[in-house]
PDB file of C-alpha atoms in Angstrom:
ATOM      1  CA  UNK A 723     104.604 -59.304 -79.395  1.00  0.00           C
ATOM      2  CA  UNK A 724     103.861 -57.758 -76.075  1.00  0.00           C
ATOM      3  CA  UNK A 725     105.949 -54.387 -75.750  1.00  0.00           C
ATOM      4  CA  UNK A 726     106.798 -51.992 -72.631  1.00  0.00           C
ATOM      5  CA  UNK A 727     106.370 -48.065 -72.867  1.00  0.00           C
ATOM      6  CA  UNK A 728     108.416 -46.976 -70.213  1.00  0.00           C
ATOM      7  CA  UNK A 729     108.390 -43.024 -68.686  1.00  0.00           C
ATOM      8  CA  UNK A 730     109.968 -41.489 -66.412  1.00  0.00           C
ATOM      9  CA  UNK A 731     110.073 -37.898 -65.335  1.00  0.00           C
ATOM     10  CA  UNK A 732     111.525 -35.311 -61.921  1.00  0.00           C
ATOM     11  CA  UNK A 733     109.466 -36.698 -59.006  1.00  0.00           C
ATOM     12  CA  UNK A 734     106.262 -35.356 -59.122  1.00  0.00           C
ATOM     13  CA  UNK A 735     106.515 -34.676 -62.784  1.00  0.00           C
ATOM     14  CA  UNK A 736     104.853 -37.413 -64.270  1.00  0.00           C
ATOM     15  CA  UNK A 737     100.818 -37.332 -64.271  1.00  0.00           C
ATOM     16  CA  UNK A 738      97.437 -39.781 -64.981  1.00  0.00           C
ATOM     17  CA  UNK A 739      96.729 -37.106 -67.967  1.00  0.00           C
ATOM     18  CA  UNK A 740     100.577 -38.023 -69.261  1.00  0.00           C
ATOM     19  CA  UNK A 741      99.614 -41.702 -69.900  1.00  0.00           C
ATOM     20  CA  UNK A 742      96.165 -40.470 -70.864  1.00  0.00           C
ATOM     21  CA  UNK A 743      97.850 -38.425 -73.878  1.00  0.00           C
ATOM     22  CA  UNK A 744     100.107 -41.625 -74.363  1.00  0.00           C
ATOM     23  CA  UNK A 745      97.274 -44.025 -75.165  1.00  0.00           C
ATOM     24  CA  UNK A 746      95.684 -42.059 -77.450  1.00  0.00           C
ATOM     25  CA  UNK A 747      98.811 -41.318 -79.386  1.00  0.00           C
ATOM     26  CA  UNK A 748      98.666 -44.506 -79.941  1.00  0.00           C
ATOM     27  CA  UNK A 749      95.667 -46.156 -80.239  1.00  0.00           C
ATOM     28  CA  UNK A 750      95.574 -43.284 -83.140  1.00  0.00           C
ATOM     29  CA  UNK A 751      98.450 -45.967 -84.564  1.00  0.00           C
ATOM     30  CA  UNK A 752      96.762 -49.009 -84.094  1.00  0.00           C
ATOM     31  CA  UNK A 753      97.642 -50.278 -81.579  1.00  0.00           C
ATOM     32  CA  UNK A 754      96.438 -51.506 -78.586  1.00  0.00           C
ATOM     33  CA  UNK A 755      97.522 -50.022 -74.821  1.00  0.00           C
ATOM     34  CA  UNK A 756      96.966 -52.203 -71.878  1.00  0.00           C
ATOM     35  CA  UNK A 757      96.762 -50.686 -68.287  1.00  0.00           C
ATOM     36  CA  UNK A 758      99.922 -48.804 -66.885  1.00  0.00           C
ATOM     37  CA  UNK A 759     101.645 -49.638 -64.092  1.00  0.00           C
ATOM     38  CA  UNK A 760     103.089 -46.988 -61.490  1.00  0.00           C
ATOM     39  CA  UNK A 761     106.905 -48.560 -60.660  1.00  0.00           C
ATOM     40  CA  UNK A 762     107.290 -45.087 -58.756  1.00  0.00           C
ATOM     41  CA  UNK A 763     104.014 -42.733 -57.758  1.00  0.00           C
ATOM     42  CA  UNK A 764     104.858 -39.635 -59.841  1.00  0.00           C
ATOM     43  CA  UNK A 765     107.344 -40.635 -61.022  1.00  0.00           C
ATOM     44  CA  UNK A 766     107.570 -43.320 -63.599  1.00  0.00           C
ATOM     45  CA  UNK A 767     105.476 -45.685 -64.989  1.00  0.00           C
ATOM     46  CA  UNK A 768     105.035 -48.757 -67.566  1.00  0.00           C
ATOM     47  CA  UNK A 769     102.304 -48.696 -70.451  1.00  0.00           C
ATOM     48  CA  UNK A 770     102.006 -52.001 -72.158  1.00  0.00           C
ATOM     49  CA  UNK A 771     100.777 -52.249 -75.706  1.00  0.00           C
ATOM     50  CA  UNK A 772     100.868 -54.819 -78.570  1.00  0.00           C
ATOM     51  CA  UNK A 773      99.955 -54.117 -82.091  1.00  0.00           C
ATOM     52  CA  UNK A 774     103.086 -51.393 -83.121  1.00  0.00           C
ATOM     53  CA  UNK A 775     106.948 -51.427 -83.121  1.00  0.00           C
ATOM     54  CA  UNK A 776     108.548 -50.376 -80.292  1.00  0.00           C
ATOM     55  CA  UNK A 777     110.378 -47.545 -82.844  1.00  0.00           C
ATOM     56  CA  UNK A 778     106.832 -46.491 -83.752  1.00  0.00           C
ATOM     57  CA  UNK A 779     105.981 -46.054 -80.348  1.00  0.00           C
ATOM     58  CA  UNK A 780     108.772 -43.967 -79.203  1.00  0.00           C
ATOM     59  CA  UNK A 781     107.838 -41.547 -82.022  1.00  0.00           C
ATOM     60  CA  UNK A 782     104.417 -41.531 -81.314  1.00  0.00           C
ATOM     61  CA  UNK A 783     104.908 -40.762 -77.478  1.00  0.00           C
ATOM     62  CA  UNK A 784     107.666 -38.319 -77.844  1.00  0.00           C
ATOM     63  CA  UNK A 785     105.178 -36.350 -80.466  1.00  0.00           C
ATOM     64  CA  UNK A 786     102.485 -36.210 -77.984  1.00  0.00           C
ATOM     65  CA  UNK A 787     104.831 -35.329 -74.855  1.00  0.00           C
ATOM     66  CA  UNK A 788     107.151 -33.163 -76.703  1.00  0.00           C
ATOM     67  CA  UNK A 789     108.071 -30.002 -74.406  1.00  0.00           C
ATOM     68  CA  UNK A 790     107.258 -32.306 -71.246  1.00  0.00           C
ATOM     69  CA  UNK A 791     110.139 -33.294 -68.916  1.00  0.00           C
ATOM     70  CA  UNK A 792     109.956 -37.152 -69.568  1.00  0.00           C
ATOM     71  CA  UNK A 793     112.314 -39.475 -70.756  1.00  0.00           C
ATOM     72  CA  UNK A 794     110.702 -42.827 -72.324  1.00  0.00           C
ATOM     73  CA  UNK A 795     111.561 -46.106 -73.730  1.00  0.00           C
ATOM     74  CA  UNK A 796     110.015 -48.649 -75.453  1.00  0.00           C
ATOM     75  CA  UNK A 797     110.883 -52.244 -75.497  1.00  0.00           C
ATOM     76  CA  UNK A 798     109.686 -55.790 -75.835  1.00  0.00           C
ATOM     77  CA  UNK A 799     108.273 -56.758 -72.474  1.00  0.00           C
ATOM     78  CA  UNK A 800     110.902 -60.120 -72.084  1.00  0.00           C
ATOM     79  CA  UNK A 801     114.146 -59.471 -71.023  1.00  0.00           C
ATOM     80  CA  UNK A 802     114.438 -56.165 -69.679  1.00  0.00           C
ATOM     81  CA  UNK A 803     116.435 -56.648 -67.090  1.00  0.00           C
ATOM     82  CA  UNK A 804     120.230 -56.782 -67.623  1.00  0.00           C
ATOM     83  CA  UNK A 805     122.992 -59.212 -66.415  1.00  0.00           C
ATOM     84  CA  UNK A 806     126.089 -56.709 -67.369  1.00  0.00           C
ATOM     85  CA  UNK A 807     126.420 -52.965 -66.609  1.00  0.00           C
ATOM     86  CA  UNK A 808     129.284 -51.215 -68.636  1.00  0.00           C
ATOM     87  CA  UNK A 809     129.665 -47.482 -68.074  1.00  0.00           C
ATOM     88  CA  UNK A 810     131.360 -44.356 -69.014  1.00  0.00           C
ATOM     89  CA  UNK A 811     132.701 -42.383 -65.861  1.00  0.00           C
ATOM     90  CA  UNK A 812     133.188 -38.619 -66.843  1.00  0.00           C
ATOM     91  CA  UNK A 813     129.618 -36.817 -67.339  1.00  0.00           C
ATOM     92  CA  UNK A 814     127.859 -40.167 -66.477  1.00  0.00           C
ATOM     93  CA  UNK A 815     128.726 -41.936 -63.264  1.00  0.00           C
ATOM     94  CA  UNK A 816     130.767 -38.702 -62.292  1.00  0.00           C
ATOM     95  CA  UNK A 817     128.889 -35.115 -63.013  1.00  0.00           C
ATOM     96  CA  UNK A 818     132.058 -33.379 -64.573  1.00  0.00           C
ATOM     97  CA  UNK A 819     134.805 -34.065 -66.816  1.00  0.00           C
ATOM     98  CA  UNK A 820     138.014 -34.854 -64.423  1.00  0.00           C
ATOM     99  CA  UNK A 821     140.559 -34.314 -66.956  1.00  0.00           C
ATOM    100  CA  UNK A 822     138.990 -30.641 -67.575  1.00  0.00           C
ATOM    101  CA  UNK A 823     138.890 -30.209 -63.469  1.00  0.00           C
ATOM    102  CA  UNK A 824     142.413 -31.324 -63.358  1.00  0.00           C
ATOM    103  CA  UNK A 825     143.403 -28.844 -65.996  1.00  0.00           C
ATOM    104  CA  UNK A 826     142.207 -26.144 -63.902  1.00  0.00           C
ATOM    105  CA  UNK A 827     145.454 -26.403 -61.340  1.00  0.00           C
ATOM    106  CA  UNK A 828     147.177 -25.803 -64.844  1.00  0.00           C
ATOM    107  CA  UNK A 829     145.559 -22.710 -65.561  1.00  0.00           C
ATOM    108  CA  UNK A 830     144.426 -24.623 -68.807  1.00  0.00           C
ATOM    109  CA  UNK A 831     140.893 -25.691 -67.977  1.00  0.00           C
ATOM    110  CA  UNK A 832     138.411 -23.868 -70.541  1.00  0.00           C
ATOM    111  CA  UNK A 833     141.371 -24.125 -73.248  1.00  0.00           C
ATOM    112  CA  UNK A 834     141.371 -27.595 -72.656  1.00  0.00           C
ATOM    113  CA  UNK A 835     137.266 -28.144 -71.844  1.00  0.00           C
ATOM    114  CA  UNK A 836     136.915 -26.867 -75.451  1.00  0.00           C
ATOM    115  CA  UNK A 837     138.957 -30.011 -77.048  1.00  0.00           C
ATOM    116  CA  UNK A 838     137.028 -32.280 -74.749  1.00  0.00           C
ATOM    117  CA  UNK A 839     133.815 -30.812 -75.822  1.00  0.00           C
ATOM    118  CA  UNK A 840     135.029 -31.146 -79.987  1.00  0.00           C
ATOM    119  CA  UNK A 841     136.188 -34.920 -79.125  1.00  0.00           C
ATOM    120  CA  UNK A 842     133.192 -35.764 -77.250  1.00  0.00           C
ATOM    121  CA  UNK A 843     130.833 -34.635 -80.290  1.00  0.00           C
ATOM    122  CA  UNK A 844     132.918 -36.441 -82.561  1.00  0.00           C
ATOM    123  CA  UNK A 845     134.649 -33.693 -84.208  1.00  0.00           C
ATOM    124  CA  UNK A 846     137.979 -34.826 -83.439  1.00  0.00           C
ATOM    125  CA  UNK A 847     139.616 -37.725 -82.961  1.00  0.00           C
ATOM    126  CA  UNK A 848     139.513 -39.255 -79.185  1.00  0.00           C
ATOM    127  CA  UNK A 849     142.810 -40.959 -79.621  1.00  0.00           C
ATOM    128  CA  UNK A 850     145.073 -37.371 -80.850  1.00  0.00           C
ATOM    129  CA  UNK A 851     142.297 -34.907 -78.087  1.00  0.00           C
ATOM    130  CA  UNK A 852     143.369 -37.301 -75.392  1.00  0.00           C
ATOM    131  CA  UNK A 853     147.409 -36.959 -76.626  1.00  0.00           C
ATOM    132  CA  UNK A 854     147.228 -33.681 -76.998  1.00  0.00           C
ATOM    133  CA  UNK A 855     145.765 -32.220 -73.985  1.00  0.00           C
ATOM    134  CA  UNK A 856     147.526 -34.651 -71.601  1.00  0.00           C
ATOM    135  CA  UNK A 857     150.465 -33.310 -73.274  1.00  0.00           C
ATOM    136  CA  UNK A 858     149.319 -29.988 -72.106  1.00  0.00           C
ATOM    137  CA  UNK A 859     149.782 -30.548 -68.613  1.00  0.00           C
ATOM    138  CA  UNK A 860     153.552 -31.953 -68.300  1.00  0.00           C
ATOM    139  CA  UNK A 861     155.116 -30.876 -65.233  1.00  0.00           C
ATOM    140  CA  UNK A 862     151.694 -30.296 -63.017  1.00  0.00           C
ATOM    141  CA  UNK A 863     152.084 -31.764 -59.882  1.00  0.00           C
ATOM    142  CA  UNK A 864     150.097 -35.082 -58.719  1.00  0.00           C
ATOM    143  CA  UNK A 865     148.523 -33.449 -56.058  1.00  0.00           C
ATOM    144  CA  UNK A 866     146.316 -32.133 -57.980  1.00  0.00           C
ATOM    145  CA  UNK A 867     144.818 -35.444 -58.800  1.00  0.00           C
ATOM    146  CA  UNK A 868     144.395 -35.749 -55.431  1.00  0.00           C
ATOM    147  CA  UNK A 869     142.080 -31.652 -55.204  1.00  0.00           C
ATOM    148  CA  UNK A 870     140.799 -32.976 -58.487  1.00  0.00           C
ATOM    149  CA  UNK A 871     138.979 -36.130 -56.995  1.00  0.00           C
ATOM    150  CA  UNK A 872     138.489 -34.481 -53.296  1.00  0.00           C
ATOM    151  CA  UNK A 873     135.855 -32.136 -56.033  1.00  0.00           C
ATOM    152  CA  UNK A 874     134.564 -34.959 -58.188  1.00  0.00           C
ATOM    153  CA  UNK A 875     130.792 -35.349 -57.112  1.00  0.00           C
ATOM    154  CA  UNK A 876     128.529 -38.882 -58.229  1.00  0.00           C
ATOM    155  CA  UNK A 877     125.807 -37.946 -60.558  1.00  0.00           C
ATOM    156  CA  UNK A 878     122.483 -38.469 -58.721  1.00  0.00           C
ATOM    157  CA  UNK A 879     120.773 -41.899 -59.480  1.00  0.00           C
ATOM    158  CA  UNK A 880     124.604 -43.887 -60.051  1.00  0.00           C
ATOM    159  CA  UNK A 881     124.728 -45.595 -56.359  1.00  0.00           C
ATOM    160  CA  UNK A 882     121.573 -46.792 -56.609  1.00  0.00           C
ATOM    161  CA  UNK A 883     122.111 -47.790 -60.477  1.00  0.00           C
ATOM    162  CA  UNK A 884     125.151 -49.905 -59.362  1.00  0.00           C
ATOM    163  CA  UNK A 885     123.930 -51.389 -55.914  1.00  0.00           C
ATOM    164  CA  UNK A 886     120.560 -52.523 -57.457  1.00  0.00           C
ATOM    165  CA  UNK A 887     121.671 -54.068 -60.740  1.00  0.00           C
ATOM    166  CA  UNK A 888     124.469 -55.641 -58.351  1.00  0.00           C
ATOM    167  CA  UNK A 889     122.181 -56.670 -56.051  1.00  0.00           C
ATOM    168  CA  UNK A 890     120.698 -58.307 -58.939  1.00  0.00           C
ATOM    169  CA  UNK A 891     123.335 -60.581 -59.817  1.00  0.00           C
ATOM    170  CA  UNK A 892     124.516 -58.270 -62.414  1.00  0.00           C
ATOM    171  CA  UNK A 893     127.981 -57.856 -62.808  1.00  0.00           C
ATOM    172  CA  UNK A 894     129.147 -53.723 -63.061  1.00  0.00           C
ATOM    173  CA  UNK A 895     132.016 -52.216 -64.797  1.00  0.00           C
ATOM    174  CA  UNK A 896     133.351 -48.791 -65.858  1.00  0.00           C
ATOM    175  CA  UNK A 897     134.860 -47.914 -68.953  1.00  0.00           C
ATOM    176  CA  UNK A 898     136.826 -44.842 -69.242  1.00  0.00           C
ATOM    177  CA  UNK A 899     138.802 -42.370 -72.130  1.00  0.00           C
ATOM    178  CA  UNK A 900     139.781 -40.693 -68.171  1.00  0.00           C
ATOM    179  CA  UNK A 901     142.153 -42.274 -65.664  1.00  0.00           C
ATOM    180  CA  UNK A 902     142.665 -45.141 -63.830  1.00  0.00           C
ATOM    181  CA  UNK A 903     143.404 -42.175 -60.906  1.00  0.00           C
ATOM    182  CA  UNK A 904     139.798 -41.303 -61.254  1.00  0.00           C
ATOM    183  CA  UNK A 905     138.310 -44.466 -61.860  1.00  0.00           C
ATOM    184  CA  UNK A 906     139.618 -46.286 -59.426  1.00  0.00           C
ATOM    185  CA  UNK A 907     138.061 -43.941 -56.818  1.00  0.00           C
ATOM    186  CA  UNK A 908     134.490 -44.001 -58.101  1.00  0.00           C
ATOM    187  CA  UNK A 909     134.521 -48.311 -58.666  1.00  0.00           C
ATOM    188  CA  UNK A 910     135.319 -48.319 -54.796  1.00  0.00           C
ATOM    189  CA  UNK A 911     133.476 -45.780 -54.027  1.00  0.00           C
ATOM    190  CA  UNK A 912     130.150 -47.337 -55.548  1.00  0.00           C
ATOM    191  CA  UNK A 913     130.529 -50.983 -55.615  1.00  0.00           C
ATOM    192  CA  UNK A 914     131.504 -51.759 -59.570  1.00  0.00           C
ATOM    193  CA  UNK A 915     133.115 -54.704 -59.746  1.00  0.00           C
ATOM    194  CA  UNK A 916     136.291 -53.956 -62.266  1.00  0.00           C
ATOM    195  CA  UNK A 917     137.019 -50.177 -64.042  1.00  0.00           C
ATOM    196  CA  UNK A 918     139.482 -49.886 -67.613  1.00  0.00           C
ATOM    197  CA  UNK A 919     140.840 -46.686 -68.170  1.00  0.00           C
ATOM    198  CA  UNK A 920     143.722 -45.039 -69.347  1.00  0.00           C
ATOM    199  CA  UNK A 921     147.072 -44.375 -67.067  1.00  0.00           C
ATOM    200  CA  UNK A 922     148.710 -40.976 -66.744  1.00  0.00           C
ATOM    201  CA  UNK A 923     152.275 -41.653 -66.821  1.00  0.00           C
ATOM    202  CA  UNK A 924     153.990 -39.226 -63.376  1.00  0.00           C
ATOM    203  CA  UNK A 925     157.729 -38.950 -62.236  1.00  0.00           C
ATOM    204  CA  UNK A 926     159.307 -36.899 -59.461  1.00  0.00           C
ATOM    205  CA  UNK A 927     155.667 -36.219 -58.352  1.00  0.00           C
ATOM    206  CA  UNK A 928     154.938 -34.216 -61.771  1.00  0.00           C
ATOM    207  CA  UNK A 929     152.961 -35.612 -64.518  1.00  0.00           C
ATOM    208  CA  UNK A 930     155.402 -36.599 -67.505  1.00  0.00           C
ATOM    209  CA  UNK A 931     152.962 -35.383 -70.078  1.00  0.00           C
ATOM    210  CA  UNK A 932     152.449 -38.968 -71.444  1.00  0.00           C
ATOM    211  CA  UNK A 933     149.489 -41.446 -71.069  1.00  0.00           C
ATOM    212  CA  UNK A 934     150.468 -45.235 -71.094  1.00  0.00           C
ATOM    213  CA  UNK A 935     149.720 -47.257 -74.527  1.00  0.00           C
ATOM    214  CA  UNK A 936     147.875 -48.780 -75.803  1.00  0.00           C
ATOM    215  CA  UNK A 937     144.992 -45.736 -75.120  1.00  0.00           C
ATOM    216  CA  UNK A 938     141.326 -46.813 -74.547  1.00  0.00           C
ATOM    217  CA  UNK A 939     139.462 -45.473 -77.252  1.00  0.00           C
ATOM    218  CA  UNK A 940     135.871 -45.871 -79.060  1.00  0.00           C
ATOM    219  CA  UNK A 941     137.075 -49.150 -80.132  1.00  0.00           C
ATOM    220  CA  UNK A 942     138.700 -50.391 -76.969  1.00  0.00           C
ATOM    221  CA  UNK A 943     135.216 -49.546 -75.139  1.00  0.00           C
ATOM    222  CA  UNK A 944     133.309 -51.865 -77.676  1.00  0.00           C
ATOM    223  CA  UNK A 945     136.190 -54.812 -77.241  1.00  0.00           C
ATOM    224  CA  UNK A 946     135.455 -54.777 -73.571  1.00  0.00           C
ATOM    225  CA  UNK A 947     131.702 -54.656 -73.790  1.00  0.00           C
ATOM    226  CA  UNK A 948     132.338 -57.839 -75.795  1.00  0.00           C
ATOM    227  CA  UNK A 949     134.597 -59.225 -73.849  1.00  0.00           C
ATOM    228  CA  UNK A 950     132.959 -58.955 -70.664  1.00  0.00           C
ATOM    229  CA  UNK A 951     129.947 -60.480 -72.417  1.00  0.00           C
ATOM    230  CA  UNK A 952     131.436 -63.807 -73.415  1.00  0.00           C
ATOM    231  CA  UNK A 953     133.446 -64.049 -70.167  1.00  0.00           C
ATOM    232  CA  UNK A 954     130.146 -63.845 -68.526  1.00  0.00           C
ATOM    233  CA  UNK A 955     128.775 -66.053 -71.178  1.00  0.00           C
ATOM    234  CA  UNK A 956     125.931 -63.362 -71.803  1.00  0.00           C
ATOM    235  CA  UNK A 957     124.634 -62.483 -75.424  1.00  0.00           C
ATOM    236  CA  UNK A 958     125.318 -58.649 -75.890  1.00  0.00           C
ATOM    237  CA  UNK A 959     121.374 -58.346 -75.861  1.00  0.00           C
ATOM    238  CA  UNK A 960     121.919 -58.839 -71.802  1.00  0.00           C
ATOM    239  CA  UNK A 961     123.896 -55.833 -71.203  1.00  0.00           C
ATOM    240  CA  UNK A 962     122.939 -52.362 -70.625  1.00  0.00           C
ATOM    241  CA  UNK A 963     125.689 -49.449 -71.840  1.00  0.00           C
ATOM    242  CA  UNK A 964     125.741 -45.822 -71.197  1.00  0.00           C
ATOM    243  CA  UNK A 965     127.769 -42.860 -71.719  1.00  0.00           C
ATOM    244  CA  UNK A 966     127.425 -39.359 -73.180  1.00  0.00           C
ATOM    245  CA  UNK A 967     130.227 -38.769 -76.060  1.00  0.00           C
ATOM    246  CA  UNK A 968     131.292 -39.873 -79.224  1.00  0.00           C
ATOM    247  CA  UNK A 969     133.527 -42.539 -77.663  1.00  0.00           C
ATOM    248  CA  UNK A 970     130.363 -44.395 -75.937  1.00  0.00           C
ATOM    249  CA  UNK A 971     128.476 -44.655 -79.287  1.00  0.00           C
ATOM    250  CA  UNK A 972     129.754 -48.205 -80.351  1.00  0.00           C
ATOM    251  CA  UNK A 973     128.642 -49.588 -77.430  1.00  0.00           C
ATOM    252  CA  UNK A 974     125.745 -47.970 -76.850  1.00  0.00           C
ATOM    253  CA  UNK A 975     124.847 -49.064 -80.314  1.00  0.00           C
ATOM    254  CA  UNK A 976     125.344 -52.425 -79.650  1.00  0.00           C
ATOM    255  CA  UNK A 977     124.445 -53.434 -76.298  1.00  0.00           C
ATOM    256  CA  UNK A 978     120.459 -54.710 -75.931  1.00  0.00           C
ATOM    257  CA  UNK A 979     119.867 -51.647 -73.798  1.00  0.00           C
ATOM    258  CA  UNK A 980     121.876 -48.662 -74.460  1.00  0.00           C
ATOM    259  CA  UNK A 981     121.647 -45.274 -73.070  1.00  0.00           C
ATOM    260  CA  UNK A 982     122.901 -41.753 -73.735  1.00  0.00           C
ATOM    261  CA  UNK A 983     122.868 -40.172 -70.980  1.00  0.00           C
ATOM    262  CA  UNK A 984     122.956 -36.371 -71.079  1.00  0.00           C
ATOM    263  CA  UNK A 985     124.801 -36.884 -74.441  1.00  0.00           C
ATOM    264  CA  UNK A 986     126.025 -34.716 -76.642  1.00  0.00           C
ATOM    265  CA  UNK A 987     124.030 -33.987 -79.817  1.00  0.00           C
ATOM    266  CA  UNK A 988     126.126 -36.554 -82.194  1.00  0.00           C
ATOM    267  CA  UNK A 989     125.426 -39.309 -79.361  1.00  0.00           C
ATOM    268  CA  UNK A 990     122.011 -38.223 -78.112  1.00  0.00           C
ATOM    269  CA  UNK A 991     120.734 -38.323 -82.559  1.00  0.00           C
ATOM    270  CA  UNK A 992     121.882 -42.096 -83.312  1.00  0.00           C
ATOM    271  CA  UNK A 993     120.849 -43.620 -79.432  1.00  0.00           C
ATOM    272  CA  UNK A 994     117.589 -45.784 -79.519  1.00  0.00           C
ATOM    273  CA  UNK A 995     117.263 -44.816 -75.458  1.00  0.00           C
ATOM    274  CA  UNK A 996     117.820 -41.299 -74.289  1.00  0.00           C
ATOM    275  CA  UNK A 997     117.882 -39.856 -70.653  1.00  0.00           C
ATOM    276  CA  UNK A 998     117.513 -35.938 -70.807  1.00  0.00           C
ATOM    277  CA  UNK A 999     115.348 -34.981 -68.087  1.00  0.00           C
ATOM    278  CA  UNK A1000     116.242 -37.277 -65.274  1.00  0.00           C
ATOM    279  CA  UNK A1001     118.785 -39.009 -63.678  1.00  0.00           C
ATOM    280  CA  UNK A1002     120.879 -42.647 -63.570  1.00  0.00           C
ATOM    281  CA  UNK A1003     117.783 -44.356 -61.719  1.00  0.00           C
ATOM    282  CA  UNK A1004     115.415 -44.253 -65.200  1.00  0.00           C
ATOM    283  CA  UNK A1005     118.149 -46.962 -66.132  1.00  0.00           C
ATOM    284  CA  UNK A1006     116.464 -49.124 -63.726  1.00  0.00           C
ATOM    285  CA  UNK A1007     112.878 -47.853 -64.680  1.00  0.00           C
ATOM    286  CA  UNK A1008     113.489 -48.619 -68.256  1.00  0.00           C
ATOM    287  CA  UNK A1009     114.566 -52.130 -66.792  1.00  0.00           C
ATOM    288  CA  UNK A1010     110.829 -52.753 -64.980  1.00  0.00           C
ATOM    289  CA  UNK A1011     112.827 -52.055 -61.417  1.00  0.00           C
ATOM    290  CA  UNK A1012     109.741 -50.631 -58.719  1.00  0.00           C
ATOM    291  CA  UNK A1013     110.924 -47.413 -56.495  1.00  0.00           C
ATOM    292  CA  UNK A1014     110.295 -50.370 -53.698  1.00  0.00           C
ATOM    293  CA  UNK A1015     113.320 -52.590 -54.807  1.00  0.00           C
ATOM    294  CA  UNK A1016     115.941 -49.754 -55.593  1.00  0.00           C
ATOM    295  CA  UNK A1017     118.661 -49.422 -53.174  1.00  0.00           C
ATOM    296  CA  UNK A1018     119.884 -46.399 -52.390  1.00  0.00           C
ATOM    297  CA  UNK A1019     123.675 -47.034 -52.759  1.00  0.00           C
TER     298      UNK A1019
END
């Protein structure tokens, strides 16, 4: 079966001498590189090859690269490209955590940053973290959602992520432990077409300390990813998941193309696809997308 190296690295970081390393890594194997093709000068790049498993091949290349600032994935060569795009918001299509930003106009932020941190690496449970630290900030006014979100900046790479794989006829959702607050923002903001999230519960202005039931949790996130799927009446091998904590890792593990982004060590050690070095645009690298059709967003 015909398989798909993909790499991609900073512009300017990826070289001829890269690929060169690449194909003997693993014609060493046994197997058999074609010729690569440049989907961005510099900057990434396809190496076809036949003759070794796509695992094997990841291994192989990140071996020979290792200390290099290039992500890579390897694939079969039919059907890369994805009809459904779920992802998490907080670390991923958003470059902080809101609920640790919005703790700050508590005075609570690093006391509460440490709980998301445990939760995120799995070493607490997402469902009692989230209770426990929203619980933590009864009586803070709702404007500071509104300071909270004015600071919220896009990780680089999302807009064009979203308006491409929309562009595409690919239908784009987030799927959020944060708030529907938040979330609602950033799916306007960058063209997704739907966003589930939790709801912080607020009277008299103040937040009550409560988040509406039922929570969206680990599980919740893989429901939806399955949902969405058969709604769209697309096998789960058509969508493309990504995220960075403990609470993406059921979907990432089961979509056809799933990425942890940034992730934390517990996520980043059981993902097939990792992005470490770059940002949201390798997503459409690792999904054959040239630099010529990506929209900027």
């Amino acid at each position: 079966m015909s398989q798909i190296l993909t790499l991609a690295a900073p512009p300017g970081g990826l070289a001829a001498p890269d690929l060169a390393r690449l194909r003997s890594a693993l014609e060493a194997l046994g197997a058999v590189p074609g010729t690569p093709d440049w989907l961005a000068p510099g900057e990434a790049a396809d190496l076809p090859f036949t003759g070794l498993a796509a695992d094997q091949a990841m291994e192989a290349a990140r071996h020979a690269l290792a200390g290099a600032a290039i992500d890579l994935y390897a694939q079969p060569a039919e059907g890369r490209r994805k009809s459904l795009l779920l992802a998490d918001m907080d670390s991923t299509i958003v470059a902080s955590e809101t609920l640790d930003e919005l703790a700050a106009y508590a005075g609570l932020k690093e006391k509460i940053a440490e709980i998301t941190r445990r939760s995120m690496n799995g070493e607490l449970d997402f469902r009692q973290a989230l209770i426990e630290r929203v619980g933590m900030l009864q009586g803070l006014g709702t404007e500071a959602l509104d300071r909270t979100w004015a600071e919220t900046r896009i990780t680089p790479g999302a807009a064009a992520l979203v308006a491409t794989m929309r562009a595409h006829g690919a239908h784009c959702a987030i799927v959020s432990g944060g708030f529907t607050f938040f979330t609602g923002r950033v799916a306007e903001k960058l063209g997704f077409h739907a966003h589930y999230s939790n709801t912080l519960l607020v009277a008299d202005g103040k937040l009550t300390g409560k988040v509406a039931e039922p929570i969206l949790d680990r599980d919740a996130k893989l429901a939806t990813l399955k949902r969405l799927a058969a709604e769209l009446r697309l096998p789960l091998s058509a969508a493309l998941t990504v995220g960075d904590g403990a609470n993406d890792l059921a979907m990432i593990q089961a979509a056809g193309l799933g990425v942890a982004f940034r992730a934390k060590p517990v996520v980043a050690a059981a993902a097939r696809a990792r992005v470490d070095h770059t940002d949201l645009r390798t997503l459409l690298f690792f999904q054959g997308y040239r630099a010529t059709e990506i929209l900027p967003g």
